Amino acid sequence: MEFDQQKTYEIKQNPKYKRLLDWSIENGVLMKNVDFPASFGDITGVVASEDIPSNTAIICIPQSLIISPDKCKKSILNKVYISHPEMFDEEETNNAEYNMLIFYMFNEKKKGELSFYYPYIQAIQDNNTLLTWSNEDLKKIEDPIILEEFANIKYDVLGLWGKGKLIFDNNEDVFGIPRITDKKDFYWAVECVMSRCFGWSLKSTCLIPIADFLNHSNRACTHYMVHSGIEKGIFLQQEEDQTQFQQQYIQKRNKINLSILGIENGNEMQKFEDEKIKFILENKQYLRDLKIVENIERLSINEKKEIINDIYYEQMIQDQKMNIWDIASNTSSDSEDNDSDEEIKLTKYKEFEIKKIKELAEWKLREEQKRIEKECQSIQIQNRPIISVKLNPEKQNKVIIRGLPQYQIEAIKAKQQIMNGRLNRLQNEITQSSDNESEISEESKWDWLNEYDSDAYFCIATTEPIKKFEQVTLSYGRRTNRFLINWYGFALIENIYSSFNFRLWMNTEIFKDQYKSRDQILDTIIIKKLIPEIESIVNKISYNSNEIPVSQLSKEFRIKKNKLNIDIIIFLRQLLQLHYGNEQDLLSTIPVSINYEIFVMQFYYSLLHFLMNSYSQDLNQDLKQLEQKIEYRKRFAIYINKENKEILINQYKIVEEAITILHKFKETQQLRQSYLSNIKMNVTQKMQIIKGLKHYLKFIQEFL
C-alpha cells in the first residue's frame, strides 16, 4: 500500500497515538529516520522519513519497557503462577509463557489508568484476529483446513477462559472484584498476545511496545538485542561478572550501524548487496540489450527475474553441456516455518531417502539380472541376492547390499553419499534462521540481561535499503498465509512462503471399481482435512462418508507456486501402479518407464483441476473484487483464496509442461533438446516454468 500523507496527518491527531508516542519517548524509546504513526490506506504502521541504508538500527526499545515472563513473575501475579503450575510452569506446559503474558495483560488492562502500560494498552484497544470474525466472514475463506485449525484455536481459548475465570474468582486480592467486562477483557488479552508477541532469537516470548506496531512482510527489517554499555566498553559490573557477561554477549557494532545509540561502527560493517543485480552484472555478456544494465537499479524484482531467466537460457544455448538442473537458485528460499515438529519432519525425510536407496538397489539388481540373462539365456539365476537397508544411528543411513557387482554397489554408495548430503542440508535448514530474520541464538545465555536494564535495547534494523516514504516492516518468520490468518488475523496479498495444503488417501481398492469416474476417484482420495501432526494418536478419520485408517494416509502435501512437488509424484506412482497395470517392476521413488511417467503426470494434472473446481469463483473474479474498496475481513479472505488458486494454476502449468517434454523425449530420446525447444518459444515465461521441473528432469535424465 502507498503512503497516505493526508490520512497520516489525521491519525497523528488521535489522542491514543499521541499518548503512546509521548509515553514511549519519555521511557527511552529511540527512533531515527522513521515516523510513527503513518497511514497506508486502511493500515497504520511506520514510514521511512528519509532514505535509510541497509544494516542500520532505526528503532530501539529499552528492556525496561518490554513485557517478559520474568517481568510478569516479579509482579503481584507470581503467587498465582506458582499456585497453578499446570498453566504457568514451563516444565509442565509449552504454553506457560503465553499464559503468563495473557494473565498479566488482562490484569494491566483491568487497572486502567493506574497501569504503567495504560498508554500502550489504550493504543491497542482493537485486535483483529479470527476470534472477532463472524461465521459469515469466516465462510468467505474457502479453505477447510484453515477453518478447522481456527476452530481448534477457538476451542482452546474458550477452555483457557474457563480456567481463568476460576483463578480470577479465587484471587480477588490480585485481580480485583469480578466485573461484567472481564470475559471481553480476557479475550482482548489473548488476542493481544497471539497477534503481537515476539520470541524469535530472544530470551523468551514477550510483548514489545512500539515494535509491535510495525506491520509484517516478506521483505522486512530484522531485530537484535543490543547492550549499549558493553558495545561502548563502559559496562559497569564487578570485574568477574563483566568478563562472564562479555563472553555471553555478542557485539553487534560490526553488523549494524548503531549511531542511534551513539555507538561508533566497527571496521567490518556489512553492506547490502542485491544478489540479483550482482548476478546480472557478472553475466552481462549474455544480455542482448546492454541498456538494461544502465537502468538496473530502477528495475522491479520481477523484471530482474526475467532478465536472469534470459541469461540462464543464453548460457544453456552457448554451453552444450549445461542442463536446466545445473542452474543454481539465487533467490531467497520459500521454505516455510510454521512451528511444526521438525524432528518428525526430519524422520520422515530420512525414511523416504532410505526407501529411495532401497528401490535404487532393487532396480540396479533387476537391470543386472536382465543383462546377465541376455548374455547367457541358458543360465538360470537361482539365488536372488539379499538386499537389506537399515538406519545406523552412529553412521547416519547405512545401506547394506549383497549380490551385485562391485561397480554397481559403488554407484549405489555414491547415491547414498548424495542422500546424506541432502539430509545434512535439511538439518542445516532446520537449525539456521531464514532470510531477513535474526540469527538463531544470537546469544545462547542471557545472564547479562537484566529485566530493568536501561542500557539493554531491542533494536530494529534494516536488512536492505529503504526509500523515503516506504513502509517499514518486520518479518514474523517464514510464515504462510494459513499461519498468519489463524494466529495474527491477516494475510498478505503476495506471500513467498505460502503453500496449498491437502492430503491423499492411499486407496488402491477404488481403482478396481470400473464404474467410478475420474472425478469420483479424486473426490474419494483427496483429503482436505486437518490431521494432527503426530498421527499415531488417531486411529481413523471420517471424511466424505468414508472411514479412513490414518495408517493409509500420506503426509500432508504442500504445493508451492514455482516448483513441482516431487513427493506427490512419488505418492501417485505408488498409488496408480495397480490402476496402470501395463508394466511390471514400476517403482515409486525412481522413474523407470516413460509411459508410466506420462500417465502419472496426466493423473496429477486432473487432480489439480479438480482442486481448482472446488472454488465458488475463478481467479479473475478475485482480482476484480480486489480492485474495489472492500472490508478488510473480506479482503484477507480473498487474499487466501486468490493465493491458493495462483498456486494451483502455476502447478498445473508446470505439470502441463512436464507432459509436453515427456512426449517429446519419448520420440527423440533427447531430453535437453526436448525442454530447450519449448523455452525458445517464450523464454521469459517458459524458463520460470521449466526451472520448477529441474529436479524432476534430472531424475528423468538419470534413469530414463
XYZ file of C-alpha atoms in Angstrom, residues 55 208 271 336 345 614 645 664:
8
model
C 22.098 -2.728 8.311
C 7.467 -5.109 22.901
C 26.998 -3.765 3.127
C 8.062 -22.206 5.352
C 9.831 -33.758 9.547
C -13.861 -26.622 -5.726
C -5.740 -20.588 -6.986
C 8.985 -35.109 -26.953
